[in-house]
Coordinates of N, CA and C and ligand atoms in Angstrom, one line a residue:
X1 N 0.8 -1.2 0.0 CA 0.0 0.0 0.0 C 0.9 1.3 0.0
X2 N 2.0 1.2 0.6 CA 3.0 2.3 0.6 C 3.3 2.7 -0.9
X3 N 3.5 1.6 -1.7 CA 3.8 1.9 -3.1 C 2.7 2.6 -3.8
X4 N 1.5 2.2 -3.5 CA 0.3 2.9 -4.1 C 0.2 4.3 -3.7
X5 N 0.5 4.5 -2.4 CA 0.4 5.9 -1.9 C 1.5 6.8 -2.4
X6 N 2.7 6.2 -2.6 CA 3.8 6.9 -3.1 C 3.6 7.4 -4.6
X7 N 3.0 6.4 -5.3 CA 2.7 6.8 -6.7 C 1.5 7.8 -6.8
X8 N 0.6 7.7 -5.9 CA -0.5 8.7 -5.8 C 0.1 10.1 -5.6
X9 N 1.0 10.1 -4.6 CA 1.6 11.4 -4.3 C 2.4 12.0 -5.5
X10 N 3.2 11.1 -6.1 CA 4.0 11.5 -7.2 C 3.1 12.0 -8.4
X11 N 2.0 11.3 -8.6 CA 1.1 11.8 -9.7 C 0.5 13.1 -9.4
X12 N 0.2 13.4 -8.1 CA -0.4 14.7 -7.7 C 0.7 15.8 -7.8
X13 N 1.9 15.5 -7.4 CA 3.0 16.5 -7.6 C 3.2 16.8 -9.0
X14 N 3.2 15.7 -9.8 CA 3.4 15.9 -11.3 C 2.3 16.8 -11.9
X15 N 1.1 16.6 -11.4 CA -0.1 17.4 -11.9 C 0.2 18.9 -11.6
X16 N 0.7 19.1 -10.4 CA 1.1 20.5 -10.0 C 2.2 21.1 -10.8
X17 N 3.1 20.3 -11.3 CA 4.2 20.7 -12.1 C 3.7 21.1 -13.6
X18 N 2.8 20.3 -14.1 CA 2.5 20.5 -15.5 C 1.3 21.4 -15.7
X19 N 0.6 21.6 -14.6 CA -0.6 22.5 -14.6 C -0.2 23.9 -15.0
X20 N -0.9 24.5 -16.0 CA -0.7 25.9 -16.4 C -1.9 26.5 -17.1
X21 N -1.9 27.8 -17.0 CA -3.0 28.5 -17.6 C -3.1 28.2 -19.1
X22 N -4.3 28.0 -19.7 CA -4.4 27.7 -21.1 C -4.7 26.2 -21.3
X23 N -4.4 25.4 -20.3 CA -4.6 24.0 -20.4 C -6.0 23.6 -20.1
X24 N -6.6 22.6 -20.8 CA -7.9 22.1 -20.4 C -7.8 21.1 -19.3
X25 N -8.8 21.0 -18.5 CA -8.8 20.0 -17.4 C -8.7 18.6 -18.0
X26 N -9.2 18.4 -19.2 CA -9.0 17.1 -19.9 C -7.5 16.8 -20.2
X27 N -6.8 17.8 -20.6 CA -5.4 17.7 -20.9 C -4.6 17.3 -19.7
X28 N -5.0 18.0 -18.6 CA -4.3 17.7 -17.3 C -4.6 16.3 -16.9
X29 N -5.8 15.8 -17.0 CA -6.1 14.5 -16.7 C -5.3 13.5 -17.5
X30 N -5.1 13.8 -18.8 CA -4.4 12.8 -19.6 C -2.9 12.7 -19.1
X31 N -2.3 13.9 -18.7 CA -1.0 13.8 -18.2 C -0.9 12.9 -16.9
X32 N -1.9 13.1 -16.1 CA -2.0 12.3 -14.8 C -2.1 10.8 -15.1
X33 N -3.0 10.5 -16.0 CA -3.3 9.1 -16.4 C -2.0 8.5 -16.9
X34 N -1.4 9.2 -17.9 CA -0.1 8.6 -18.5 C 1.0 8.4 -17.4
X35 N 1.1 9.3 -16.5 CA 2.1 9.3 -15.5 C 1.9 8.0 -14.6
X36 N 0.6 7.8 -14.2 CA 0.4 6.6 -13.3 C 0.6 5.3 -14.1
X37 N 0.1 5.2 -15.3 CA 0.3 4.0 -16.1 C 1.8 3.7 -16.4
X38 N 2.5 4.8 -16.7 CA 3.9 4.7 -17.0 C 4.7 4.2 -15.8
X39 N 4.2 4.5 -14.6 CA 4.9 4.0 -13.4 C 4.3 2.8 -12.8
X40 N 3.6 2.0 -13.6 CA 3.1 0.7 -13.2 C 1.9 0.6 -12.4
X41 N 1.1 1.7 -12.3 CA -0.1 1.7 -11.6 C -1.4 1.8 -12.4
X42 N -2.5 1.7 -11.8 CA -3.8 2.0 -12.5 C -4.4 3.1 -11.8
X43 N -5.0 4.1 -12.6 CA -5.7 5.2 -11.9 C -6.9 4.7 -11.2
X44 N -7.0 4.9 -9.8 CA -8.0 4.3 -9.0 C -9.4 4.8 -9.4
X45 N -9.5 6.1 -9.8 CA -10.8 6.7 -10.0 C -11.4 6.3 -11.4
X46 N -10.6 5.9 -12.3 CA -11.1 5.6 -13.7 C -12.1 4.4 -13.6
X47 N -13.3 4.7 -13.9 CA -14.4 3.7 -13.9 C -15.0 3.4 -12.5
X48 N -14.5 4.0 -11.5 CA -15.0 3.9 -10.1 C -16.4 4.5 -10.1
X49 N -17.4 3.7 -9.8 CA -18.8 4.2 -9.9 C -19.1 4.8 -11.3
X50 N -18.4 4.3 -12.3 CA -18.5 4.8 -13.7 C -17.9 6.2 -13.9
X51 N -17.1 6.7 -13.0 CA -16.4 8.0 -13.3 C -15.6 7.8 -14.5
X52 N -15.7 8.8 -15.5 CA -15.1 8.6 -16.8 C -13.7 9.1 -17.0
X53 N -13.0 9.5 -15.9 CA -11.6 10.0 -16.1 C -10.7 9.4 -15.0
X54 N -9.4 9.8 -15.0 CA -8.5 9.3 -14.1 C -8.3 10.1 -12.8
X55 N -8.6 11.4 -12.9 CA -8.5 12.3 -11.7 C -9.8 13.1 -11.7
X56 N -10.2 13.5 -10.5 CA -11.2 14.5 -10.3 C -10.5 15.9 -10.3
X57 N -11.0 16.8 -11.2 CA -10.3 18.1 -11.4 C -11.4 19.2 -11.2
X58 N -11.3 19.9 -10.2 CA -12.4 20.9 -9.8 C -11.9 22.3 -9.7
X59 N -12.4 23.2 -10.4 CA -11.9 24.6 -10.6 C -12.8 25.6 -9.8
X60 N -12.1 26.4 -9.0 CA -12.8 27.6 -8.3 C -14.0 27.1 -7.5
X61 N -15.2 27.4 -7.9 CA -16.4 27.1 -7.1 C -16.7 25.6 -7.1
X62 N -16.0 24.9 -7.9 CA -16.2 23.4 -7.9 C -15.4 22.8 -6.8
X63 N -16.1 22.1 -5.9 CA -15.4 21.5 -4.7 C -14.7 20.2 -5.0
X64 N -15.5 19.3 -5.5 CA -15.0 17.9 -5.7 C -15.7 17.3 -7.0
X65 N -15.1 16.2 -7.4 CA -15.7 15.3 -8.5 C -15.9 16.0 -9.8
X66 N -15.1 17.1 -10.1 CA -15.1 17.7 -11.4 C -14.6 16.7 -12.5
X67 N -15.4 16.6 -13.5 CA -15.1 15.7 -14.6 C -14.2 16.5 -15.6
X68 N -13.0 16.0 -15.9 CA -12.1 16.6 -16.9 C -12.8 16.8 -18.2
X69 N -12.6 18.0 -18.8 CA -13.4 18.4 -20.0 C -12.5 19.2 -20.9
X70 N -12.6 18.9 -22.2 CA -11.8 19.6 -23.2 C -12.1 21.1 -23.3
X71 N -13.4 21.4 -22.9 CA -13.8 22.8 -23.0 C -13.6 23.6 -21.7
X72 N -13.1 22.9 -20.6 CA -12.9 23.6 -19.4 C -11.4 24.0 -19.4
X73 N -11.2 25.3 -19.6 CA -9.8 25.8 -19.7 C -9.4 26.5 -18.4
X74 N -8.2 26.1 -17.9 CA -7.7 26.6 -16.7 C -7.1 28.0 -17.0
X75 N -7.4 29.0 -16.1 CA -7.0 30.4 -16.4 C -6.2 30.9 -15.2
X76 N -5.4 31.9 -15.5 CA -4.6 32.6 -14.5 C -5.6 33.1 -13.4
X77 N -5.1 32.9 -12.1 CA -6.0 33.3 -11.0 C -6.9 32.2 -10.5
X78 N -7.0 31.1 -11.2 CA -7.9 30.0 -10.8 C -7.2 29.2 -9.7
X79 N -8.1 28.5 -8.9 CA -7.6 27.4 -8.1 C -8.1 26.1 -8.6
X80 N -7.3 25.1 -8.6 CA -7.6 23.8 -9.2 C -7.4 22.7 -8.2
X81 N -8.4 22.1 -7.8 CA -8.3 20.9 -6.9 C -8.1 19.6 -7.8
X82 N -7.1 18.9 -7.5 CA -6.8 17.7 -8.2 C -6.9 16.6 -7.1
X83 N -7.7 15.6 -7.4 CA -7.9 14.5 -6.4 C -7.6 13.2 -7.3
X84 N -6.5 12.5 -6.8 CA -6.1 11.4 -7.6 C -5.6 10.2 -6.7
X85 N -5.9 9.0 -7.2 CA -5.5 7.8 -6.5 C -4.8 6.8 -7.5
X86 N -3.9 6.0 -7.0 CA -3.3 5.0 -7.8 C -3.4 3.6 -7.1
X87 N -3.6 2.6 -8.0 CA -3.8 1.3 -7.6 C -2.6 0.5 -8.0
X88 N -1.9 0.0 -7.0 CA -0.6 -0.8 -7.2 C -0.6 -2.0 -6.4
X89 N -0.4 -3.2 -7.0 CA -0.2 -4.5 -6.3 C -1.3 -4.7 -5.3
X90 N -2.5 -4.4 -5.7 CA -3.7 -4.8 -4.9 C -4.2 -3.7 -3.9
X91 N -3.5 -2.6 -3.9 CA -3.9 -1.5 -2.9 C -4.0 -0.2 -3.6
X92 N -4.9 0.7 -2.9 CA -5.1 2.0 -3.4 C -4.4 3.0 -2.5
X93 N -4.0 4.2 -3.1 CA -3.6 5.4 -2.3 C -4.6 6.5 -2.8
X94 N -4.7 7.5 -2.0 CA -5.7 8.6 -2.3 C -5.2 9.9 -1.7
X95 N -5.1 10.9 -2.6 CA -4.7 12.2 -2.1 C -5.2 13.4 -3.0
X96 N -5.3 14.5 -2.4 CA -5.8 15.7 -3.2 C -5.1 17.0 -2.7
X97 N -5.0 17.9 -3.6 CA -4.4 19.2 -3.3 C -5.0 20.3 -4.2
X98 N -5.2 21.4 -3.6 CA -5.8 22.5 -4.4 C -4.7 23.5 -4.8
X99 N -4.4 23.5 -6.1 CA -3.3 24.3 -6.6 C -3.7 25.7 -7.0
X100 N -2.8 26.7 -7.0 CA -3.1 28.0 -7.5 C -2.4 28.1 -8.8
X101 N -3.1 28.9 -9.7 CA -2.6 29.1 -11.1 C -2.2 30.6 -11.2
X102 N -0.9 30.9 -11.2 CA -0.5 32.3 -11.2 C -0.9 33.0 -9.9
X103 N -1.2 34.3 -10.0 CA -1.6 35.0 -8.7 C -3.1 34.9 -8.4
X104 N -3.4 34.4 -7.2 CA -4.8 34.4 -6.8 C -5.0 35.5 -5.7
X105 N -6.2 35.9 -5.4 CA -6.4 37.0 -4.5 C -6.2 36.5 -3.0
X106 N -6.0 37.5 -2.2 CA -5.6 37.2 -0.8 C -6.6 36.4 0.0
X107 N -7.9 36.6 -0.2 CA -8.9 35.9 0.5 C -8.9 34.4 0.1
X108 N -8.7 34.2 -1.2 CA -8.6 32.8 -1.7 C -7.4 32.1 -1.1
X109 N -6.3 32.8 -1.0 CA -5.0 32.3 -0.4 C -5.3 31.8 1.0
X110 N -6.1 32.7 1.7 CA -6.4 32.4 3.1 C -7.2 31.1 3.2
X111 N -8.2 31.0 2.4 CA -9.1 29.8 2.3 C -8.2 28.5 2.1
X112 N -7.3 28.6 1.2 CA -6.4 27.4 0.9 C -5.6 27.1 2.1
X113 N -5.0 28.1 2.8 CA -4.1 28.0 3.9 C -4.9 27.3 5.1
X114 N -6.1 27.8 5.4 CA -6.9 27.3 6.5 C -7.3 25.8 6.2
X115 N -7.7 25.6 5.0 CA -8.1 24.2 4.6 C -7.0 23.2 4.8
X116 N -5.8 23.6 4.2 CA -4.7 22.7 4.4 C -4.3 22.5 5.8
X117 N -4.3 23.6 6.6 CA -4.0 23.5 8.0 C -4.9 22.5 8.7
X118 N -6.2 22.6 8.3 CA -7.2 21.8 9.0 C -7.0 20.3 8.7
X119 N -6.4 20.0 7.5 CA -6.0 18.6 7.2 C -5.0 18.1 8.2
X120 N -4.0 18.9 8.5 CA -2.9 18.5 9.5 C -3.4 18.5 10.9
X121 N -4.4 19.4 11.2 CA -5.0 19.3 12.5 C -5.7 17.9 12.7
X122 N -6.4 17.5 11.7 CA -7.1 16.2 11.7 C -6.1 15.1 11.8
X123 N -5.1 15.1 11.0 CA -4.0 14.1 11.0 C -3.4 13.9 12.4
X124 N -3.2 15.0 13.0 CA -2.6 15.0 14.4 C -3.4 14.2 15.4
X125 N -4.7 14.1 15.1 CA -5.6 13.3 16.0 C -5.7 11.8 15.6
X126 N -5.1 11.5 14.5 CA -5.2 10.1 14.0 C -4.3 9.2 14.7
X127 N -4.6 8.9 16.0 CA -3.8 8.2 16.9 C -4.5 7.1 17.5
X128 N -3.7 6.0 17.8 CA -4.2 4.9 18.6 C -5.0 5.4 19.8
X129 N -6.2 4.8 20.0 CA -6.9 5.2 21.2 C -7.9 6.3 21.0
X130 N -7.6 7.2 20.1 CA -8.5 8.3 19.8 C -9.7 7.7 19.0
X131 N -10.7 8.5 18.7 CA -11.8 8.1 17.9 C -12.0 9.0 16.7
X132 N -12.8 8.5 15.8 CA -13.0 9.2 14.5 C -13.5 10.7 14.8
X133 N -14.3 10.8 15.8 CA -14.8 12.1 16.2 C -13.7 13.1 16.5
X134 N -12.6 12.6 17.1 CA -11.5 13.5 17.4 C -10.9 14.2 16.2
X135 N -10.8 13.4 15.1 CA -10.3 13.9 13.8 C -11.3 15.0 13.3
X136 N -12.5 14.6 13.2 CA -13.5 15.5 12.6 C -13.6 16.8 13.4
X137 N -13.6 16.7 14.7 CA -13.7 17.8 15.6 C -12.5 18.8 15.4
X138 N -11.3 18.2 15.2 CA -10.2 19.1 15.0 C -10.3 19.8 13.7
X139 N -10.7 19.2 12.6 CA -10.9 19.8 11.3 C -11.9 20.9 11.5
X140 N -13.1 20.6 12.0 CA -14.2 21.5 12.1 C -13.9 22.7 12.9
X141 N -13.2 22.5 14.1 CA -12.9 23.6 15.0 C -12.0 24.6 14.3
X142 N -11.0 24.1 13.5 CA -10.1 25.0 12.8 C -10.8 25.8 11.7
X143 N -11.6 25.1 10.9 CA -12.2 25.7 9.8 C -13.3 26.8 10.3
X144 N -14.1 26.4 11.2 CA -15.1 27.3 11.7 C -14.5 28.5 12.5
X145 N -13.4 28.2 13.1 CA -12.7 29.3 13.9 C -12.2 30.3 12.9
X146 N -12.0 30.0 11.7 CA -11.5 30.9 10.7 C -12.6 31.5 9.9
X147 N -13.9 31.2 10.2 CA -15.0 31.8 9.5 C -15.5 31.1 8.3
X148 N -15.0 29.8 8.1 CA -15.4 29.1 6.9 C -16.3 27.9 7.3
X149 N -16.7 27.2 6.3 CA -17.8 26.2 6.5 C -17.3 24.8 6.0
X150 N -17.4 23.8 6.9 CA -17.1 22.4 6.6 C -18.3 21.8 5.8
X151 N -18.0 21.2 4.7 CA -19.1 20.5 4.0 C -19.3 19.1 4.7
X152 N -20.6 18.9 5.0 CA -20.9 17.7 5.8 C -21.5 16.5 4.9
X153 N -21.9 16.9 3.7 CA -22.5 15.9 2.8 C -21.5 14.9 2.2
X154 N -20.2 15.3 2.1 CA -19.1 14.4 1.6 C -18.1 14.3 2.7
X155 N -17.5 13.1 2.8 CA -16.6 12.8 3.9 C -15.4 12.0 3.5
X156 N -14.4 11.9 4.4 CA -13.3 11.0 4.1 C -13.7 9.5 4.4
X157 N -12.7 8.6 4.3 CA -13.1 7.2 4.3 C -11.9 6.3 4.6
X158 N -12.1 5.1 5.0 CA -11.1 4.1 5.0 C -10.6 3.8 3.6
X159 N -9.3 3.4 3.4 CA -8.8 3.1 2.1 C -7.8 2.0 2.2
X160 N -7.8 1.1 1.2 CA -6.9 0.0 1.3 C -7.1 -0.9 0.0
X161 N -7.6 -2.1 0.2 CA -7.8 -3.0 -1.0 C -8.9 -2.4 -1.8
X162 N -9.9 -1.7 -1.2 CA -10.9 -0.9 -1.9 C -10.6 0.6 -1.7
X163 N -11.1 1.4 -2.7 CA -10.8 2.8 -2.6 C -11.6 3.5 -1.5
X164 N -12.9 3.0 -1.3 CA -13.7 3.5 -0.2 C -14.1 2.4 0.7
X165 N -13.6 2.4 1.9 CA -13.8 1.4 2.9 C -14.3 2.1 4.2
X166 N -14.8 1.2 5.1 CA -15.1 1.8 6.5 C -13.8 2.1 7.1
X167 N -13.7 3.0 8.1 CA -14.9 3.7 8.6 C -15.1 5.0 7.8
X168 N -16.3 5.6 8.0 CA -16.5 7.0 7.4 C -15.6 7.9 8.3
X169 N -15.1 9.0 7.6 CA -14.2 9.9 8.3 C -14.8 11.3 8.0
X170 N -15.8 11.8 8.7 CA -16.4 13.1 8.5 C -15.4 14.2 8.9
X171 N -15.6 15.4 8.4 CA -14.8 16.5 8.7 C -15.5 17.4 9.8
X172 N -16.3 16.7 10.6 CA -17.0 17.3 11.8 C -17.2 16.2 12.8
X173 N -17.5 16.6 14.0 CA -17.8 15.5 15.0 C -17.5 16.0 16.4
X174 N -17.8 15.1 17.3 CA -17.5 15.4 18.7 C -16.3 14.6 19.2
X175 N -15.5 15.2 20.1 CA -14.3 14.5 20.6 C -14.8 13.2 21.4
X176 N -14.1 12.1 21.2 CA -14.4 10.9 22.0 C -15.5 10.1 21.5
X177 N -16.1 10.5 20.3 CA -17.2 9.8 19.7 C -16.8 9.1 18.4
X178 N -17.5 8.0 18.1 CA -17.3 7.3 16.9 C -16.3 6.1 17.0
X179 N -15.9 5.6 15.9 CA -15.1 4.4 15.8 C -13.7 4.6 16.5
X180 N -13.3 3.7 17.3 CA -12.0 3.8 17.9 C -10.8 3.5 16.9
X181 N -9.8 4.3 16.9 CA -8.7 4.1 16.0 C -7.7 3.1 16.5
X182 N -7.3 2.1 15.7 CA -6.4 1.1 16.1 C -5.2 1.0 15.1
X183 N -4.0 0.7 15.6 CA -2.9 0.6 14.7 C -3.2 -0.3 13.5
X184 N -2.7 0.1 12.3 CA -2.9 -0.7 11.1 C -4.1 -0.1 10.3
X185 N -4.9 0.7 10.9 CA -6.0 1.3 10.0 C -5.4 2.3 9.1
X186 N -5.9 2.4 7.9 CA -5.5 3.3 6.9 C -6.7 4.1 6.5
X187 N -6.7 5.4 6.6 CA -7.8 6.3 6.4 C -7.4 7.5 5.5
X188 N -8.4 7.9 4.7 CA -8.2 9.1 3.9 C -8.9 10.3 4.6
X189 N -8.1 11.2 5.1 CA -8.7 12.4 5.7 C -8.7 13.5 4.7
X190 N -9.9 14.1 4.5 CA -10.0 15.1 3.3 C -11.0 16.2 3.6
X191 N -10.5 17.2 4.3 CA -11.4 18.4 4.5 C -11.8 19.0 3.2
X192 N -13.1 19.3 3.1 CA -13.7 20.0 2.0 C -14.4 21.3 2.6
X193 N -13.9 22.4 2.2 CA -14.2 23.7 2.9 C -14.8 24.7 1.9
X194 N -15.9 25.2 2.3 CA -16.6 26.3 1.5 C -16.4 27.6 2.2
X195 N -16.4 28.7 1.3 CA -16.2 30.0 1.9 C -17.4 30.7 2.4
X196 N -18.6 30.3 1.9 CA -19.8 31.1 2.3 C -21.0 30.3 2.8
X197 N -21.0 29.0 2.8 CA -22.1 28.2 3.2 C -21.7 26.7 3.3
X198 N -22.4 25.9 4.2 CA -22.0 24.5 4.2 C -22.8 23.7 3.1
X199 N -23.7 24.4 2.4 CA -24.5 23.8 1.3 C -23.6 23.6 0.1
X200 N -24.0 22.5 -0.6 CA -23.4 22.2 -1.9 C -24.5 21.9 -2.9
X201 N -24.1 22.0 -4.2 CA -25.1 21.6 -5.3 C -24.3 20.6 -6.2
X202 N -25.1 19.7 -6.7 CA -24.5 18.8 -7.7 C -25.0 19.2 -9.1
X203 N -24.1 19.4 -10.0 CA -24.4 19.9 -11.3 C -25.1 18.9 -12.2
X204 N -25.6 19.3 -13.3 CA -26.3 18.5 -14.3 C -25.6 17.3 -14.8
X205 N -24.2 17.3 -14.7 CA -23.5 16.1 -15.1 C -23.5 15.0 -14.1
X206 N -24.2 15.3 -13.0 CA -24.4 14.3 -11.9 C -23.1 14.0 -11.1
X207 N -22.1 14.7 -11.4 CA -20.8 14.5 -10.7 C -20.3 15.7 -9.9
X208 N -20.2 16.8 -10.7 CA -19.5 18.0 -10.2 C -20.2 18.6 -9.0
X209 N -19.6 18.7 -7.9 CA -20.1 19.3 -6.7 C -19.6 20.7 -6.5
X210 N -20.5 21.7 -6.4 CA -20.1 23.1 -6.3 C -20.5 23.7 -5.0
X211 N -19.8 24.7 -4.6 CA -20.1 25.5 -3.4 C -21.5 26.1 -3.6
X212 N -22.3 26.0 -2.5 CA -23.7 26.4 -2.6 C -24.1 27.7 -3.2
X213 N -23.2 28.7 -2.9 CA -23.4 30.1 -3.5 C -22.5 30.4 -4.6
X214 N -21.8 29.4 -5.1 CA -20.9 29.6 -6.3 C -19.6 30.3 -5.9
X215 N -19.3 30.3 -4.6 CA -18.0 31.0 -4.1 C -16.9 30.0 -4.1
X216 N -15.7 30.5 -3.8 CA -14.5 29.6 -3.8 C -14.6 28.5 -2.7
X217 N -13.9 27.4 -2.9 CA -13.9 26.3 -2.0 C -12.6 25.5 -2.2
X218 N -12.3 24.7 -1.2 CA -11.0 24.0 -1.3 C -11.0 22.6 -0.7
X219 N -10.1 21.8 -1.1 CA -10.0 20.4 -0.8 C -8.6 19.9 -0.7
X220 N -8.2 19.3 0.4 CA -6.9 18.7 0.6 C -7.1 17.4 1.2
X221 N -6.2 16.4 0.8 CA -6.4 15.0 1.3 C -5.1 14.3 1.4
X222 N -4.9 13.5 2.5 CA -3.9 12.5 2.6 C -4.4 11.2 3.0
X223 N -3.7 10.1 2.7 CA -3.9 8.8 3.2 C -3.0 8.6 4.4
X224 N -3.6 8.2 5.6 CA -2.9 8.2 6.8 C -2.9 6.8 7.5
X225 N -1.8 6.4 8.0 CA -1.7 5.1 8.7 C -1.7 5.4 10.3
X226 N -2.6 4.7 11.0 CA -2.6 4.7 12.4 C -1.5 3.7 12.9
X227 N -0.7 4.2 13.8 CA 0.4 3.3 14.4 C 0.3 3.3 15.9
X228 N 1.3 2.7 16.5 CA 1.4 2.8 18.0 C 1.9 4.1 18.4
X229 N 2.5 4.9 17.5 CA 3.1 6.2 17.8 C 2.4 7.3 17.0
X230 N 3.2 8.1 16.3 CA 2.7 9.2 15.5 C 2.0 8.6 14.3
X231 N 1.0 9.4 13.8 CA 0.4 9.0 12.5 C 1.5 9.1 11.4
X232 N 1.4 8.2 10.4 CA 2.2 8.2 9.2 C 1.4 8.6 8.0
X233 N 1.9 9.7 7.4 CA 1.2 10.2 6.2 C 1.7 9.4 5.0
X234 N 1.0 8.5 4.6 CA 1.5 7.5 3.5 C 1.6 8.2 2.2
X235 N 0.9 9.3 1.9 CA 1.0 10.0 0.7 C 2.0 11.2 0.8
X236 N 2.9 11.1 1.8 CA 3.9 12.1 2.0 C 5.2 11.4 2.3
X237 N 5.7 10.6 1.4 CA 6.9 9.8 1.7 C 8.1 10.3 1.0
X238 N 7.9 10.9 -0.2 CA 9.1 11.4 -1.0 C 9.1 12.9 -0.9
X239 N 10.3 13.4 -0.8 CA 10.4 14.9 -0.7 C 11.3 15.5 -1.7
Ligands
MG301 MG1 -10.8 10.3 -0.8

């Protein structure tokens, strides 16, 4: 599973390198697809629940599950969430990052910073003896403390032989509640944060989830291993 997570991370970093204004989200997806296949993996999302592409690519007010499209052109000042997993030797990895394209405004930068910070607040709670609610509470407290909104309709998940396994990993919750964390569990923690409402809408393509008021939103994700000691971020192995 470490190999799958490492390839997932490398594919995500590669996406950040090739991403540029003027490129379509379809073109970016092709780059990601070819990278994963070239390195001996299979794109986890391709065909998952009939998803038609290798990565979810969501721009600006799109939160998650954006379908790569030849007509969706990435522009200067956009933020682009790339969510990608790789399947290697029977296991999946899963990670996401919201990239900036050129210069984005200060408020958007703050949204990205808070969302990424909330991911690490959640990871910090991914410890033996803690419960799922400790993770969600840490994410929620950080996000709401900064004046933003945690999306509750979509959540993180266990990951391993299947892309989506138990337990559910919400980005909200009460400390000390929910499934107890034990060493060996591997979970995807993935804060999804809106700037103006906790509501979301699903577009006519039945996939793309957008911020309820059409404002900016962000998504960051890592696959994390619970151990006897500190959490291990499996999608953060190569530097
Ligand atoms: Mg995930």
